[in-house]
């Protein structure tokens, strides 16, 4: 408790002492009563900060133990925050997380630490038991929290990705049925855009260099808008359309808003707000057309494979324009990014492994042939293809870092005690950052190489022929309820 209390108070104490001196000296050049009054008020404020901090620390102790602490000795521990931003800007966040656990974690179970940032406590974890608690066994104790909604509301509104409790359950009830139906039309949609993608990946001439990641993001945007709205933006063929550029601008700014926390007000938002107007205008036009259809026609379209769109399906359940907008943008964001990132890493790894490409090609030709479009049954039967995708998601999970907030006073099962295997106390509103990327790259969750298991950091789809991950150590799409 004493060390944590020191972390909370040393910066406020320094500020108190620095500002108290000029206030005290003011008595020589101004009304001494005024000077003493100011000093008394300043001291009362500082005393309130001290008392509040002591109460916080006592409440944590009453709930459980504490995890090892990261300190930078910078004012309000801002060094930790700015360090994270520095690594993020250089696309090296994994190094920052490994440093957290490697330098500050418990030697026995190093994958949970805490830090006091801007006077507030934050937990970082890549421990499977803690992640399991957050996403499943203590699901009701954790959620996005009100601060997350403030940060994301302009972009994602009150969608499934920003809400908790009853609102989250309502969103899940609305969306879930749309993702458990095997529709032939969906395959036609993806096939159409895949053919354009393959042509562009081949380049304009032999030996041409192409930006695969850019093409893949445009491909998933085209396929997603086609599936969701019934009309693609066709950014692969038309280049970076206004909508595609606006979506990219909003996403880029939003990533900083989410990471800079208390100093997010310093972020320039001109492009962000301009991009939101484009997104809302674009999506809004489709929503307006869908809402003009009678309920009977919406239900007929939804039950048919012909003319089905995600928007029509949602509009048959609710005619709330704001709900439709928020859920569409949220699903568009998730569908675009997760698929594009996974395909990017897949191409990267396959480019280094021609023997894997040969095996995949043989399986695809023997199952589907060279002229046919794959069916859902074909996709389910291609075991090596499934293992290849599993391996990509093991090394590169689609959401490598995430955060939840305690919705009430609670605990996490690991992080405390001399061995790191005792529960830690978590006060309401405490944010917990967790990383599936770090979790899935921990050496201790895999069999040893001496047993014949391939190096866990290498891309080897064959490992899935005879290996099953331990519970909650492979969760590329998160898990739980």
Coordinates of N, CA and C in Angstrom, one line a residue, residues 264-462:
X264 N -6.4 13.4 -24.8 CA -7.0 13.3 -26.1 C -7.5 14.6 -26.7
X265 N -7.8 15.6 -25.8 CA -8.3 16.9 -26.2 C -7.3 17.6 -27.1
X266 N -6.1 17.2 -27.0 CA -5.0 17.9 -27.8 C -5.0 17.4 -29.2
X267 N -5.7 16.4 -29.6 CA -5.6 15.8 -30.9 C -6.4 16.6 -31.9
X268 N -5.8 17.0 -33.1 CA -6.5 17.8 -34.1 C -7.6 16.9 -34.7
X269 N -8.8 17.4 -34.8 CA -10.0 16.6 -35.2 C -10.7 17.1 -36.5
X270 N -10.1 18.0 -37.2 CA -10.7 18.5 -38.4 C -11.1 17.4 -39.4
X271 N -10.1 16.5 -39.7 CA -10.3 15.4 -40.7 C -11.3 14.4 -40.1
X272 N -11.2 14.3 -38.8 CA -12.1 13.3 -38.1 C -13.6 13.7 -38.3
X273 N -13.9 14.9 -38.0 CA -15.3 15.4 -38.1 C -15.7 15.4 -39.6
X274 N -14.8 15.8 -40.4 CA -15.2 15.9 -41.9 C -15.5 14.4 -42.4
X275 N -14.6 13.5 -41.9 CA -14.8 12.1 -42.3 C -16.1 11.5 -41.8
X276 N -16.5 11.9 -40.6 CA -17.7 11.4 -40.0 C -18.9 11.9 -40.8
X277 N -18.9 13.1 -41.3 CA -20.0 13.6 -42.1 C -20.1 12.8 -43.4
X278 N -19.0 12.4 -44.0 CA -19.0 11.6 -45.2 C -19.6 10.2 -45.0
X279 N -19.1 9.6 -43.9 CA -19.6 8.3 -43.5 C -21.1 8.3 -43.2
X280 N -21.5 9.3 -42.4 CA -23.0 9.4 -42.0 C -23.8 9.6 -43.3
X281 N -23.4 10.5 -44.2 CA -24.1 10.8 -45.4 C -24.2 9.5 -46.3
X282 N -23.1 8.8 -46.4 CA -23.1 7.6 -47.3 C -24.0 6.5 -46.7
X283 N -23.8 6.2 -45.5 CA -24.6 5.1 -44.8 C -26.1 5.6 -44.7
X284 N -26.3 6.8 -44.4 CA -27.6 7.3 -44.2 C -28.5 7.2 -45.4
X285 N -27.9 7.4 -46.6 CA -28.7 7.3 -47.8 C -29.3 5.9 -48.0
X286 N -28.5 4.9 -47.7 CA -28.9 3.5 -47.8 C -30.0 3.2 -46.7
X287 N -29.8 3.7 -45.5 CA -30.8 3.5 -44.5 C -32.1 4.1 -44.9
X288 N -32.1 5.3 -45.4 CA -33.3 6.0 -45.8 C -34.1 5.1 -46.8
X289 N -33.4 4.6 -47.8 CA -34.0 3.8 -48.8 C -34.6 2.5 -48.2
X290 N -33.9 1.9 -47.3 CA -34.4 0.6 -46.7 C -35.6 0.9 -45.8
X291 N -35.7 2.1 -45.2 CA -36.8 2.4 -44.3 C -38.0 2.8 -45.1
X292 N -37.8 3.1 -46.4 CA -39.0 3.4 -47.2 C -39.8 2.2 -47.6
X293 N -39.1 1.0 -47.5 CA -39.8 -0.2 -47.9 C -40.8 -0.7 -46.8
X294 N -41.9 -1.2 -47.2 CA -42.9 -1.7 -46.2 C -42.3 -2.9 -45.4
X295 N -42.8 -3.1 -44.2 CA -42.3 -4.1 -43.3 C -42.5 -5.5 -44.0
X296 N -43.6 -5.7 -44.7 CA -43.8 -7.0 -45.4 C -42.7 -7.3 -46.4
X297 N -42.3 -6.2 -47.2 CA -41.3 -6.4 -48.2 C -39.9 -6.7 -47.6
X298 N -39.6 -6.0 -46.5 CA -38.3 -6.2 -45.8 C -38.2 -7.7 -45.3
X299 N -39.3 -8.2 -44.7 CA -39.3 -9.5 -44.3 C -39.2 -10.5 -45.4
X300 N -39.8 -10.2 -46.5 CA -39.7 -11.1 -47.7 C -38.3 -11.1 -48.2
X301 N -37.6 -10.0 -48.3 CA -36.2 -9.9 -48.8 C -35.3 -10.7 -47.9
X302 N -35.5 -10.5 -46.5 CA -34.7 -11.1 -45.5 C -34.7 -12.6 -45.6
X303 N -35.9 -13.2 -45.9 CA -36.1 -14.6 -46.0 C -35.6 -15.2 -47.3
X304 N -35.3 -14.4 -48.3 CA -34.9 -14.9 -49.6 C -33.4 -14.7 -49.7
X305 N -32.8 -15.6 -50.6 CA -31.4 -15.5 -50.9 C -31.1 -14.4 -51.9
X306 N -32.2 -14.0 -52.6 CA -32.1 -13.0 -53.7 C -32.3 -11.6 -53.1
X307 N -31.3 -10.8 -53.3 CA -31.5 -9.4 -52.9 C -31.2 -9.2 -51.4
X308 N -30.8 -10.2 -50.7 CA -30.6 -10.1 -49.2 C -29.4 -9.1 -48.9
X309 N -29.6 -8.2 -48.0 CA -28.5 -7.4 -47.4 C -28.6 -7.4 -45.9
X310 N -27.5 -7.2 -45.3 CA -27.4 -7.1 -43.8 C -28.3 -5.9 -43.4
X311 N -28.3 -4.8 -44.1 CA -29.2 -3.7 -43.7 C -30.7 -4.0 -43.7
X312 N -31.1 -4.7 -44.8 CA -32.5 -5.1 -44.9 C -32.9 -6.0 -43.7
X313 N -32.0 -6.9 -43.4 CA -32.2 -7.8 -42.3 C -32.4 -7.1 -41.0
X314 N -31.5 -6.1 -40.7 CA -31.7 -5.3 -39.5 C -32.9 -4.4 -39.5
X315 N -33.2 -3.9 -40.7 CA -34.4 -3.0 -40.8 C -35.7 -3.7 -40.6
X316 N -35.7 -5.0 -40.8 CA -36.9 -5.8 -40.5 C -37.1 -6.0 -39.1
X317 N -36.1 -5.8 -38.2 CA -36.2 -5.9 -36.8 C -36.4 -4.6 -36.1
X318 N -35.8 -3.5 -36.6 CA -35.9 -2.2 -36.0 C -35.9 -1.1 -37.1
X319 N -36.7 -0.1 -36.9 CA -36.7 1.0 -37.8 C -36.2 2.3 -37.2
X320 N -35.4 2.0 -36.1 CA -34.7 3.1 -35.5 C -33.4 3.5 -36.3
X321 N -33.5 4.7 -36.9 CA -32.4 5.1 -37.8 C -31.0 5.1 -37.1
X322 N -31.0 5.6 -35.9 CA -29.7 5.7 -35.2 C -29.1 4.3 -34.9
X323 N -30.0 3.4 -34.5 CA -29.6 2.0 -34.2 C -29.0 1.4 -35.4
X324 N -29.7 1.6 -36.6 CA -29.2 1.0 -37.8 C -27.8 1.6 -38.2
X325 N -27.7 2.9 -38.1 CA -26.4 3.5 -38.4 C -25.3 3.0 -37.6
X326 N -25.5 3.0 -36.2 CA -24.4 2.6 -35.3 C -24.0 1.1 -35.5
X327 N -25.0 0.2 -35.7 CA -24.6 -1.2 -35.9 C -23.9 -1.4 -37.2
X328 N -24.4 -0.7 -38.3 CA -23.8 -0.9 -39.6 C -22.3 -0.5 -39.6
X329 N -22.0 0.7 -39.0 CA -20.7 1.2 -39.0 C -19.8 0.3 -38.2
X330 N -20.3 -0.2 -37.0 CA -19.5 -1.1 -36.2 C -19.2 -2.4 -36.9
X331 N -20.1 -3.0 -37.5 CA -19.9 -4.2 -38.3 C -19.0 -4.0 -39.5
X332 N -19.1 -2.8 -40.1 CA -18.2 -2.5 -41.2 C -16.8 -2.4 -40.8
X333 N -16.6 -1.7 -39.6 CA -15.3 -1.5 -39.1 C -14.7 -2.9 -38.7
X334 N -15.4 -3.7 -38.1 CA -14.9 -5.0 -37.7 C -14.6 -5.9 -38.9
X335 N -15.6 -6.0 -39.8 CA -15.4 -6.8 -41.0 C -14.3 -6.4 -41.9
X336 N -14.1 -5.1 -42.0 CA -13.0 -4.6 -42.9 C -11.7 -4.9 -42.3
X337 N -11.4 -4.5 -41.1 CA -10.1 -4.5 -40.5 C -9.7 -6.0 -40.2
X338 N -10.5 -6.8 -39.6 CA -10.1 -8.1 -39.1 C -9.7 -8.9 -40.3
X339 N -10.5 -8.9 -41.4 CA -10.2 -9.7 -42.6 C -9.0 -9.2 -43.3
X340 N -8.9 -7.9 -43.5 CA -7.7 -7.3 -44.2 C -6.4 -7.6 -43.5
X341 N -6.4 -7.5 -42.2 CA -5.2 -7.7 -41.4 C -4.8 -9.2 -41.5
X342 N -5.8 -10.1 -41.3 CA -5.5 -11.5 -41.4 C -5.0 -11.9 -42.8
X343 N -5.6 -11.4 -43.8 CA -5.1 -11.7 -45.2 C -3.7 -11.1 -45.4
X344 N -3.4 -10.0 -44.9 CA -2.1 -9.3 -45.1 C -1.0 -10.2 -44.4
X345 N -1.3 -10.7 -43.2 CA -0.3 -11.5 -42.6 C -0.2 -12.9 -43.3
X346 N -1.3 -13.4 -43.8 CA -1.3 -14.7 -44.5 C -0.4 -14.6 -45.7
X347 N -0.5 -13.5 -46.5 CA 0.3 -13.3 -47.7 C 1.8 -13.2 -47.3
X348 N 2.0 -12.4 -46.2 CA 3.4 -12.2 -45.7 C 4.0 -13.6 -45.4
X349 N 3.3 -14.4 -44.6 CA 3.9 -15.7 -44.3 C 4.0 -16.7 -45.4
X350 N 3.0 -16.7 -46.3 CA 3.1 -17.6 -47.4 C 4.2 -17.2 -48.4
X351 N 4.5 -15.9 -48.5 CA 5.6 -15.5 -49.4 C 6.9 -16.1 -49.0
X352 N 7.0 -16.5 -47.8 CA 8.3 -17.1 -47.3 C 8.2 -18.6 -47.2
X353 N 7.1 -19.2 -47.6 CA 6.9 -20.6 -47.4 C 6.3 -21.2 -48.6
X354 N 7.0 -21.4 -49.8 CA 6.5 -21.9 -51.0 C 5.9 -23.4 -50.8
X355 N 6.5 -24.1 -49.9 CA 6.1 -25.5 -49.7 C 4.6 -25.5 -49.1
X356 N 4.3 -24.5 -48.3 CA 3.0 -24.4 -47.7 C 2.0 -24.0 -48.8
X357 N 2.4 -23.1 -49.7 CA 1.6 -22.7 -50.8 C 1.3 -23.9 -51.7
X358 N 2.3 -24.7 -52.0 CA 2.0 -25.9 -52.8 C 1.0 -26.9 -52.2
X359 N 1.1 -27.1 -50.8 CA 0.1 -27.9 -50.2 C -1.3 -27.4 -50.2
X360 N -1.4 -26.1 -50.0 CA -2.7 -25.4 -50.1 C -3.3 -25.5 -51.5
X361 N -2.4 -25.3 -52.5 CA -2.9 -25.4 -53.9 C -3.4 -26.8 -54.2
X362 N -2.7 -27.8 -53.8 CA -3.1 -29.1 -54.0 C -4.4 -29.4 -53.4
X363 N -4.6 -29.0 -52.1 CA -5.9 -29.3 -51.4 C -7.0 -28.5 -52.1
X364 N -6.8 -27.3 -52.5 CA -7.9 -26.5 -53.1 C -8.3 -27.1 -54.4
X365 N -7.3 -27.5 -55.2 CA -7.6 -28.1 -56.6 C -8.3 -29.4 -56.4
X366 N -7.9 -30.3 -55.5 CA -8.5 -31.6 -55.3 C -9.9 -31.4 -54.7
X367 N -10.2 -30.4 -54.0 CA -11.5 -30.2 -53.3 C -12.5 -29.4 -54.2
X368 N -12.0 -28.4 -54.8 CA -12.8 -27.4 -55.5 C -12.6 -27.5 -57.1
X369 N -11.4 -27.8 -57.5 CA -11.1 -27.7 -58.9 C -10.6 -26.3 -59.3
X370 N -10.4 -26.2 -60.6 CA -9.8 -24.9 -61.1 C -10.9 -24.0 -61.7
X371 N -12.1 -24.5 -61.9 CA -13.1 -23.7 -62.6 C -14.3 -23.4 -61.8
X372 N -14.5 -24.1 -60.7 CA -15.7 -23.9 -59.9 C -15.5 -22.9 -58.8
X373 N -16.6 -22.4 -58.3 CA -16.6 -21.5 -57.1 C -16.8 -22.4 -55.9
X374 N -16.1 -22.2 -54.8 CA -16.2 -23.1 -53.7 C -17.6 -22.9 -53.0
X375 N -18.0 -24.0 -52.4 CA -19.3 -24.0 -51.7 C -18.9 -24.0 -50.2
X376 N -19.9 -23.8 -49.4 CA -19.7 -23.8 -47.9 C -19.1 -25.2 -47.5
X377 N -19.6 -26.2 -48.1 CA -19.2 -27.6 -47.8 C -17.7 -27.7 -48.1
X378 N -17.3 -27.2 -49.3 CA -15.9 -27.3 -49.7 C -15.0 -26.6 -48.7
X379 N -15.4 -25.4 -48.2 CA -14.6 -24.6 -47.3 C -14.5 -25.4 -46.0
X380 N -15.5 -26.0 -45.5 CA -15.5 -26.8 -44.3 C -14.6 -28.0 -44.4
X381 N -14.5 -28.6 -45.6 CA -13.7 -29.8 -45.8 C -12.2 -29.6 -46.0
X382 N -11.8 -28.4 -46.2 CA -10.4 -28.2 -46.5 C -9.6 -28.0 -45.2
X383 N -9.1 -29.1 -44.7 CA -8.5 -29.1 -43.4 C -7.2 -28.4 -43.3
X384 N -6.4 -28.5 -44.3 CA -5.1 -27.8 -44.3 C -5.3 -26.3 -44.4
X385 N -6.3 -25.9 -45.2 CA -6.6 -24.5 -45.3 C -7.0 -23.9 -43.9
X386 N -7.8 -24.7 -43.2 CA -8.3 -24.3 -41.9 C -7.1 -24.2 -40.9
X387 N -6.2 -25.2 -41.0 CA -5.0 -25.2 -40.1 C -4.1 -24.0 -40.4
X388 N -4.0 -23.6 -41.7 CA -3.2 -22.4 -42.1 C -3.8 -21.2 -41.5
X389 N -5.1 -21.0 -41.6 CA -5.8 -19.8 -41.0 C -5.6 -19.8 -39.5
X390 N -5.8 -21.0 -38.9 CA -5.6 -21.1 -37.4 C -4.2 -20.6 -37.0
X391 N -3.2 -21.0 -37.8 CA -1.8 -20.7 -37.5 C -1.6 -19.2 -37.6
X392 N -2.1 -18.6 -38.7 CA -2.0 -17.1 -38.8 C -2.7 -16.4 -37.7
X393 N -3.8 -16.8 -37.3 CA -4.5 -16.2 -36.1 C -3.9 -16.5 -34.8
X394 N -3.1 -17.5 -34.7 CA -2.3 -17.8 -33.5 C -1.2 -16.8 -33.4
X395 N -0.5 -16.6 -34.5 CA 0.6 -15.6 -34.4 C 0.2 -14.2 -34.5
X396 N -0.9 -13.9 -35.2 CA -1.4 -12.5 -35.4 C -2.9 -12.4 -35.2
X397 N -3.3 -12.5 -33.9 CA -4.7 -12.3 -33.6 C -5.3 -11.0 -34.1
X398 N -6.5 -11.0 -34.5 CA -7.1 -9.8 -35.2 C -7.2 -8.6 -34.3
X399 N -7.4 -8.8 -33.0 CA -7.5 -7.7 -32.0 C -6.4 -8.0 -31.0
X400 N -5.2 -7.6 -31.3 CA -4.0 -7.9 -30.4 C -4.1 -7.3 -29.0
X401 N -4.7 -6.1 -28.9 CA -4.8 -5.4 -27.6 C -6.2 -4.9 -27.4
X402 N -6.7 -5.0 -26.2 CA -8.0 -4.6 -25.9 C -8.1 -4.1 -24.5
X403 N -9.2 -3.6 -24.1 CA -9.4 -3.0 -22.8 C -10.8 -3.2 -22.3
X404 N -10.9 -3.5 -21.0 CA -12.2 -3.5 -20.3 C -12.0 -2.7 -19.0
X405 N -13.2 -2.3 -18.5 CA -13.2 -1.5 -17.2 C -14.1 -2.3 -16.2
X406 N -13.6 -2.3 -15.0 CA -14.4 -2.9 -13.9 C -15.7 -2.1 -13.7
X407 N -16.8 -2.8 -13.8 CA -18.1 -2.1 -13.6 C -18.5 -2.1 -12.1
X408 N -17.8 -2.8 -11.3 CA -18.0 -2.7 -9.8 C -16.7 -3.2 -9.1
X409 N -16.6 -3.1 -7.8 CA -15.5 -3.6 -7.1 C -15.4 -5.1 -7.2
X410 N -14.3 -5.6 -7.6 CA -14.2 -7.0 -7.9 C -12.7 -7.5 -7.8
X411 N -12.3 -8.6 -8.4 CA -11.0 -9.1 -8.4 C -10.6 -9.6 -9.7
X412 N -9.3 -9.9 -9.9 CA -8.8 -10.8 -11.0 C -8.1 -11.9 -10.3
X413 N -8.1 -13.1 -10.9 CA -7.6 -14.3 -10.2 C -6.1 -14.4 -10.1
X414 N -5.3 -13.7 -11.0 CA -3.9 -13.8 -10.9 C -3.2 -12.4 -10.9
X415 N -2.0 -12.4 -10.4 CA -1.2 -11.2 -10.3 C -0.7 -10.8 -9.0
X416 N -1.3 -11.3 -7.9 CA -0.9 -10.9 -6.5 C -0.1 -12.0 -5.9
X417 N 0.5 -11.6 -4.7 CA 1.2 -12.6 -3.9 C 2.6 -12.8 -4.4
X418 N 3.5 -13.5 -3.7 CA 4.9 -13.6 -4.0 C 5.1 -14.4 -5.3
X419 N 4.2 -15.3 -5.7 CA 4.3 -16.0 -6.9 C 3.4 -15.6 -8.1
X420 N 2.6 -14.5 -7.8 CA 1.8 -14.0 -8.8 C 0.5 -14.8 -9.1
X421 N 0.2 -15.7 -8.2 CA -1.0 -16.6 -8.5 C -2.1 -16.4 -7.5
X422 N -2.1 -15.2 -6.8 CA -3.2 -14.9 -5.9 C -4.0 -13.7 -6.5
X423 N -5.3 -13.6 -6.1 CA -6.2 -12.6 -6.7 C -5.7 -11.2 -6.3
X424 N -6.0 -10.3 -7.2 CA -5.7 -8.9 -7.0 C -7.0 -8.1 -6.9
X425 N -7.0 -7.1 -6.0 CA -8.2 -6.3 -5.8 C -8.4 -5.3 -7.0
X426 N -9.6 -5.2 -7.5 CA -9.9 -4.2 -8.6 C -11.1 -3.4 -8.2
X427 N -10.8 -2.1 -8.1 CA -11.9 -1.1 -7.8 C -12.7 -0.8 -9.0
X428 N -14.0 -0.4 -8.8 CA -14.8 0.0 -9.9 C -14.1 1.1 -10.7
X429 N -14.3 1.0 -12.0 CA -13.8 2.0 -13.0 C -12.3 1.8 -13.3
X430 N -11.7 0.8 -12.7 CA -10.3 0.5 -13.0 C -10.2 -0.1 -14.4
X431 N -9.4 0.5 -15.4 CA -9.2 -0.1 -16.7 C -8.2 -1.3 -16.7
X432 N -8.5 -2.3 -17.4 CA -7.6 -3.4 -17.6 C -7.3 -3.6 -19.1
X433 N -6.1 -3.4 -19.4 CA -5.6 -3.7 -20.8 C -5.2 -5.1 -20.9
X434 N -5.6 -5.8 -21.9 CA -5.1 -7.2 -22.1 C -4.7 -7.5 -23.5
X435 N -3.8 -8.4 -23.7 CA -3.2 -8.7 -25.0 C -3.3 -10.1 -25.4
X436 N -4.1 -10.4 -26.4 CA -4.1 -11.8 -26.9 C -2.9 -12.1 -27.7
X437 N -2.2 -11.1 -28.3 CA -1.0 -11.3 -29.0 C 0.1 -11.8 -28.1
X438 N 0.3 -11.2 -27.0 CA 1.3 -11.6 -26.0 C 0.9 -13.0 -25.5
X439 N -0.3 -13.2 -25.1 CA -0.8 -14.4 -24.6 C -0.4 -15.6 -25.5
X440 N -0.7 -15.4 -26.8 CA -0.5 -16.5 -27.8 C 0.9 -16.7 -28.2
X441 N 1.8 -15.8 -27.8 CA 3.2 -15.9 -28.1 C 4.0 -16.2 -26.8
X442 N 3.4 -16.7 -25.8 CA 4.1 -17.0 -24.6 C 4.7 -18.4 -24.7
X443 N 6.0 -18.6 -24.4 CA 6.6 -19.9 -24.6 C 6.0 -20.9 -23.6
X444 N 5.6 -20.5 -22.5 CA 5.2 -21.5 -21.4 C 3.8 -22.2 -21.7
X445 N 3.1 -21.7 -22.7 CA 1.8 -22.4 -23.0 C 2.0 -23.5 -24.1
X446 N 3.2 -23.7 -24.6 CA 3.4 -24.6 -25.7 C 4.3 -25.8 -25.2
X447 N 4.1 -27.0 -25.9 CA 5.0 -28.1 -25.6 C 6.5 -27.7 -26.0
X448 N 7.4 -28.3 -25.4 CA 8.8 -28.0 -25.6 C 9.2 -28.5 -27.0
X449 N 10.2 -27.9 -27.6 CA 10.7 -28.3 -28.9 C 11.4 -29.7 -28.8
X450 N 11.9 -30.0 -27.6 CA 12.5 -31.4 -27.4 C 11.5 -32.5 -27.6
X451 N 10.2 -32.2 -27.4 CA 9.1 -33.2 -27.6 C 8.7 -33.3 -29.1
X452 N 9.4 -32.5 -30.0 CA 9.1 -32.6 -31.4 C 8.1 -31.5 -31.9
X453 N 7.7 -30.6 -30.9 CA 6.8 -29.6 -31.3 C 7.5 -28.4 -32.0
X454 N 7.0 -27.9 -33.1 CA 7.7 -26.9 -33.9 C 7.9 -25.6 -33.0
X455 N 8.9 -24.9 -33.3 CA 9.2 -23.6 -32.6 C 7.9 -22.8 -32.6
X456 N 7.4 -22.3 -31.4 CA 6.1 -21.7 -31.3 C 6.1 -20.3 -32.0
X457 N 7.2 -19.7 -32.3 CA 7.2 -18.4 -33.0 C 7.3 -18.6 -34.5
X458 N 7.3 -19.8 -35.0 CA 7.4 -20.0 -36.5 C 6.0 -20.4 -37.0
X459 N 5.9 -20.1 -38.3 CA 4.6 -20.4 -39.0 C 4.6 -21.8 -39.5
X460 N 3.9 -22.7 -38.8 CA 3.9 -24.1 -39.2 C 2.4 -24.6 -39.0
X461 N 1.6 -24.6 -40.1 CA 0.3 -25.1 -40.0 C 0.1 -26.5 -39.6
X462 N 1.2 -27.3 -39.9 CA 1.1 -28.7 -39.6 C 1.0 -29.0 -38.1

